[in-house]
mmCIF file of C-alpha atoms in Angstrom:
data_model
loop_
_atom_site.group_PDB
_atom_site.id
_atom_site.type_symbol
_atom_site.label_atom_id
_atom_site.label_comp_id
_atom_site.label_asym_id
_atom_site.label_seq_id
_atom_site.Cartn_x
_atom_site.Cartn_y
_atom_site.Cartn_z
ATOM 1 C CA SER J 1 -5.557 -9.103 9.173
ATOM 2 C CA PRO J 2 -3.655 -10.560 6.238
ATOM 3 C CA GLU J 3 -6.873 -12.279 5.133
ATOM 4 C CA GLU J 4 -8.743 -8.977 5.102
ATOM 5 C CA GLY J 5 -5.895 -7.332 3.205
ATOM 6 C CA LYS J 6 -6.061 -10.082 0.611
ATOM 7 C CA ARG J 7 -9.842 -9.724 0.345
ATOM 8 C CA LEU J 8 -9.436 -5.974 -0.144
ATOM 9 C CA LEU J 9 -6.909 -6.487 -2.947
ATOM 10 C CA GLU J 10 -9.043 -9.130 -4.648
ATOM 11 C CA TYR J 11 -12.079 -6.861 -4.549
ATOM 12 C CA CYS J 12 -10.152 -3.908 -5.985
ATOM 13 C CA GLU J 13 -8.702 -6.100 -8.729
ATOM 14 C CA ALA J 14 -12.140 -7.433 -9.703
ATOM 15 C CA MET J 15 -13.564 -3.917 -9.825
ATOM 16 C CA SER J 16 -10.555 -2.755 -11.846
ATOM 17 C CA LEU J 17 -11.080 -5.475 -14.443
ATOM 18 C CA ARG J 18 -14.765 -4.559 -14.640
ATOM 19 C CA ASP J 19 -13.876 -0.890 -15.174
ATOM 20 C CA LEU J 20 -11.367 -1.753 -17.898
ATOM 21 C CA GLU J 21 -14.094 -3.649 -19.774
ATOM 22 C CA ARG J 22 -16.325 -0.574 -19.514
ATOM 23 C CA GLY J 23 -13.603 1.902 -20.502
ATOM 24 C CA LYS J 24 -13.525 3.520 -17.061
ATOM 25 C CA THR J 25 -10.518 4.424 -14.943
ATOM 26 C CA TYR J 26 -11.609 4.761 -11.307
ATOM 27 C CA TRP J 27 -10.891 1.275 -10.036
ATOM 28 C CA VAL J 28 -7.665 0.813 -11.996
ATOM 29 C CA ARG J 29 -6.193 3.654 -9.966
ATOM 30 C CA ARG J 30 -7.808 2.557 -6.704
ATOM 31 C CA TRP J 31 -6.437 -0.962 -7.037
ATOM 32 C CA VAL J 32 -2.843 0.146 -7.593
ATOM 33 C CA ILE J 33 -3.061 2.659 -4.744
ATOM 34 C CA VAL J 34 -4.359 0.016 -2.317
ATOM 35 C CA ASP J 35 -1.764 -2.476 -3.585
ATOM 36 C CA THR J 36 0.981 0.116 -3.021
ATOM 37 C CA LEU J 37 -0.275 0.909 0.485
ATOM 38 C CA LEU J 38 -0.457 -2.766 1.494
ATOM 39 C CA GLY J 39 2.750 -3.682 -0.324
ATOM 40 C CA THR J 40 4.941 -0.967 1.172
ATOM 41 C CA GLY J 41 3.498 -0.041 4.553
ATOM 42 C CA CYS J 42 3.818 3.601 3.538
ATOM 43 C CA ARG J 43 1.660 6.306 5.024
ATOM 44 C CA ALA J 44 -1.154 7.723 2.895
ATOM 45 C CA SER J 45 0.693 11.044 2.782
ATOM 46 C CA GLU J 46 3.777 9.291 1.393
ATOM 47 C CA VAL J 47 1.897 7.346 -1.283
ATOM 48 C CA ARG J 48 -0.184 10.269 -2.480
ATOM 49 C CA LEU J 49 2.964 12.324 -3.174
ATOM 50 C CA LEU J 50 4.888 9.592 -5.016
ATOM 51 C CA LYS J 51 6.297 10.688 -8.332
ATOM 52 C CA CYS J 52 7.135 8.411 -11.229
ATOM 53 C CA GLY J 53 10.819 9.089 -10.616
ATOM 54 C CA ASP J 54 10.498 7.635 -7.103
ATOM 55 C CA LEU J 55 10.099 4.167 -8.582
ATOM 56 C CA ALA J 56 13.069 1.911 -9.190
ATOM 57 C CA LEU J 57 11.588 -1.091 -10.965
ATOM 58 C CA GLY J 58 14.763 -2.942 -11.903
ATOM 59 C CA LYS J 59 16.237 -6.130 -10.486
ATOM 60 C CA GLU J 60 15.921 -4.941 -6.866
ATOM 61 C CA PRO J 61 12.655 -2.996 -7.008
ATOM 62 C CA CYS J 62 12.012 -0.243 -4.487
ATOM 63 C CA ILE J 63 10.397 3.127 -4.041
ATOM 64 C CA SER J 64 11.815 6.274 -2.485
ATOM 65 C CA VAL J 65 9.508 8.114 -0.125
ATOM 66 C CA VAL J 66 9.701 11.236 1.964
ATOM 67 C CA GLY J 67 8.223 10.492 5.369
ATOM 68 C CA LYS J 68 7.590 12.335 8.584
ATOM 69 C CA GLY J 69 10.099 15.038 9.332
ATOM 70 C CA LYS J 70 11.022 15.150 5.619
ATOM 71 C CA ARG J 71 13.138 12.017 6.161
ATOM 72 C CA LYS J 72 13.817 10.092 2.983
ATOM 73 C CA ARG J 73 13.845 6.321 2.938
ATOM 74 C CA THR J 74 13.945 3.547 0.404
ATOM 75 C CA VAL J 75 11.294 0.855 0.672
ATOM 76 C CA PRO J 76 11.855 -2.464 -1.095
ATOM 77 C CA ILE J 77 8.849 -3.810 -2.966
ATOM 78 C CA SER J 78 7.854 -7.284 -4.064
ATOM 79 C CA HIS J 79 8.240 -8.450 -7.644
ATOM 80 C CA LYS J 80 4.453 -8.755 -7.786
ATOM 81 C CA LEU J 81 4.006 -5.077 -6.875
ATOM 82 C CA ARG J 82 6.780 -4.141 -9.321
ATOM 83 C CA LYS J 83 4.836 -5.889 -12.106
ATOM 84 C CA HIS J 84 1.638 -4.112 -11.098
ATOM 85 C CA LEU J 85 3.357 -0.705 -11.058
ATOM 86 C CA LYS J 86 4.949 -1.349 -14.473
ATOM 87 C CA GLU J 87 1.540 -2.231 -15.918
ATOM 88 C CA TYR J 88 0.070 0.860 -14.299
ATOM 89 C CA LEU J 89 2.731 3.089 -15.885
ATOM 90 C CA GLN J 90 1.960 1.574 -19.291
ATOM 91 C CA TRP J 91 -1.734 2.219 -18.693
ATOM 92 C CA LYS J 92 -0.987 5.850 -17.745
ATOM 93 C CA ARG J 93 0.915 6.279 -21.016
ATOM 94 C CA LEU J 94 -2.097 4.963 -22.955
ATOM 95 C CA LEU J 95 -4.181 7.679 -21.288
ATOM 96 C CA ASN J 96 -1.518 10.283 -22.151
ATOM 97 C CA GLU J 97 -0.889 10.884 -18.457
ATOM 98 C CA GLY J 98 2.569 12.020 -17.513
ATOM 99 C CA THR J 99 5.112 9.380 -16.575
ATOM 100 C CA GLU J 100 8.182 11.596 -16.470
ATOM 101 C CA PRO J 101 10.240 11.540 -13.252
ATOM 102 C CA ASP J 102 8.589 14.716 -11.881
ATOM 103 C CA ASP J 103 5.017 13.618 -12.709
ATOM 104 C CA TYR J 104 2.860 12.397 -9.843
ATOM 105 C CA LEU J 105 2.237 8.662 -9.916
ATOM 106 C CA PHE J 106 -1.340 8.884 -8.657
ATOM 107 C CA VAL J 107 -3.560 11.656 -9.971
ATOM 108 C CA ASN J 108 -7.276 12.271 -9.707
ATOM 109 C CA ARG J 109 -9.662 12.839 -12.596
ATOM 110 C CA LEU J 110 -8.463 16.455 -12.797
ATOM 111 C CA ASN J 111 -4.899 15.191 -13.316
ATOM 112 C CA LYS J 112 -3.855 16.592 -9.912
ATOM 113 C CA PRO J 113 -2.275 14.646 -7.053
ATOM 114 C CA TYR J 114 -4.815 13.356 -4.566
ATOM 115 C CA CYS J 115 -5.368 15.424 -1.465
ATOM 116 C CA LEU J 116 -5.070 13.464 1.772
ATOM 117 C CA MET J 117 -8.824 13.455 2.340
ATOM 118 C CA GLY J 118 -9.388 12.240 -1.213
ATOM 119 C CA ILE J 119 -7.100 9.254 -0.820
ATOM 120 C CA GLN J 120 -8.651 8.465 2.581
ATOM 121 C CA GLN J 121 -12.140 8.504 1.060
ATOM 122 C CA LEU J 122 -10.930 6.347 -1.815
ATOM 123 C CA PHE J 123 -9.713 3.766 0.709
ATOM 124 C CA LYS J 124 -13.022 3.851 2.631
ATOM 125 C CA LYS J 125 -14.940 3.076 -0.588
ATOM 126 C CA CYS J 126 -12.633 0.172 -1.338
ATOM 127 C CA ALA J 127 -12.865 -1.206 2.199
ATOM 128 C CA LYS J 128 -16.654 -0.911 2.274
ATOM 129 C CA GLY J 129 -16.982 -2.651 -1.081
ATOM 130 C CA ALA J 130 -14.734 -5.474 0.125
ATOM 131 C CA GLY J 131 -16.968 -5.931 3.154
ATOM 132 C CA LEU J 132 -14.422 -4.777 5.720
ATOM 133 C CA ARG J 133 -15.540 -3.274 9.005
ATOM 134 C CA SER J 134 -16.051 0.486 8.932
ATOM 135 C CA VAL J 135 -13.566 0.985 11.788
ATOM 136 C CA TYR J 136 -10.676 0.515 9.370
ATOM 137 C CA SER J 137 -8.903 3.622 8.160
ATOM 138 C CA ILE J 138 -6.261 3.928 5.477
ATOM 139 C CA HIS J 139 -3.647 3.674 8.245
ATOM 140 C CA SER J 140 -4.823 0.085 8.780
ATOM 141 C CA THR J 141 -2.855 -0.869 5.668
ATOM 142 C CA ARG J 142 0.304 0.259 7.451
ATOM 143 C CA HIS J 143 -0.572 -1.773 10.530
ATOM 144 C CA CYS J 144 -1.289 -4.814 8.358
ATOM 145 C CA TYR J 145 2.104 -4.437 6.647
ATOM 146 C CA GLY J 146 3.908 -3.990 9.971
ATOM 147 C CA PHE J 147 2.168 -7.023 11.456
ATOM 148 C CA MET J 148 2.911 -9.173 8.411
ATOM 149 C CA THR J 149 6.581 -8.194 8.139
ATOM 150 C CA PHE J 150 7.133 -8.848 11.832
ATOM 151 C CA SER J 151 5.198 -12.141 11.696
ATOM 152 C CA LYS J 152 7.290 -13.370 8.772
ATOM 153 C CA SER J 153 10.680 -12.124 9.945
ATOM 154 C CA LYS J 154 10.369 -12.083 13.766
ATOM 155 C CA ASN J 155 12.800 -9.176 13.463
ATOM 156 C CA ILE J 156 11.522 -5.976 15.044
ATOM 157 C CA ARG J 157 14.534 -3.957 13.815
ATOM 158 C CA LEU J 158 13.773 -5.002 10.239
ATOM 159 C CA THR J 159 10.152 -3.986 10.714
ATOM 160 C CA GLN J 160 11.293 -0.670 12.224
ATOM 161 C CA THR J 161 13.481 0.016 9.183
ATOM 162 C CA LEU J 162 10.749 -0.881 6.696
ATOM 163 C CA LEU J 163 8.229 1.373 8.441
ATOM 164 C CA GLY J 164 10.736 4.215 8.791
ATOM 165 C CA HIS J 165 10.356 4.620 12.540
ATOM 166 C CA ARG J 166 12.972 6.455 14.564
ATOM 167 C CA ARG J 167 12.069 4.738 17.823
ATOM 168 C CA LEU J 168 11.652 1.032 18.355
ATOM 169 C CA GLY J 169 8.778 1.737 20.737
ATOM 170 C CA THR J 170 6.734 3.105 17.861
ATOM 171 C CA THR J 171 7.259 -0.094 15.896
ATOM 172 C CA GLU J 172 6.076 -2.223 18.814
ATOM 173 C CA ILE J 173 2.577 -0.800 18.300
ATOM 174 C CA TYR J 174 2.506 -2.478 14.874
ATOM 175 C CA THR J 175 3.652 -5.900 16.059
ATOM 176 C CA HIS J 176 0.452 -7.369 17.448
ATOM 177 C CA VAL J 177 0.585 -10.870 18.839
ATOM 178 C CA ASP J 178 -1.259 -13.384 16.684
ATOM 179 C CA PRO J 179 -3.541 -15.505 18.942
ATOM 180 C CA ALA J 180 -2.998 -18.579 16.741
ATOM 181 C CA GLU J 181 0.755 -18.174 17.167
ATOM 182 C CA VAL J 182 0.350 -18.060 20.957
ATOM 183 C CA VAL J 183 -1.537 -21.375 20.938
ATOM 184 C CA GLU J 184 0.983 -22.951 18.551
ATOM 185 C CA THR J 185 3.909 -21.820 20.702
ATOM 186 C CA VAL J 186 2.357 -23.086 23.933
ATOM 187 C CA ASN J 187 1.456 -26.424 22.349
ATOM 188 C CA SER J 188 5.002 -26.914 21.097
ATOM 189 C CA LEU J 189 6.765 -26.209 24.406
ATOM 190 C CA TRP J 190 7.221 -29.716 25.794
#
């Protein structure tokens, strides 16, 4: 749910600030990865392979990702996520981590891009710490994004485009009906 997504972000941010005070780096990275997942609806495989050159952090911020079937798409991002990514790039420079266009955006402690299992485990640790149910996987961030974009826009084609789906039927899986919205709609009929 959007509330659980917010709780997850708040937890990661708090842990990140704690790590910064202690001179550690784990949670700084985890927070920006979770923020990117929730803020873009990208698949874990897409986020883990992002390179610094895939970011366009100007007036109309977006990221370029390579999705399933090697299809490229551009995903707009919020100004809040743009700010977070800019701060993260500055932080990477302070650590002498590469920020050139061909350098991976998210690297592990060995300065290598995360493997898929590594980024999935990272998410599980974040979710557990935030008190989320253990049934959630990293793909839940994509479902949360799809649900939220559809709830805000009521436009399934827009949601389809943002998620990079070929078929509208695939997008329908992400557009759960909000029970509160059902009650509100029924109550407003006559």
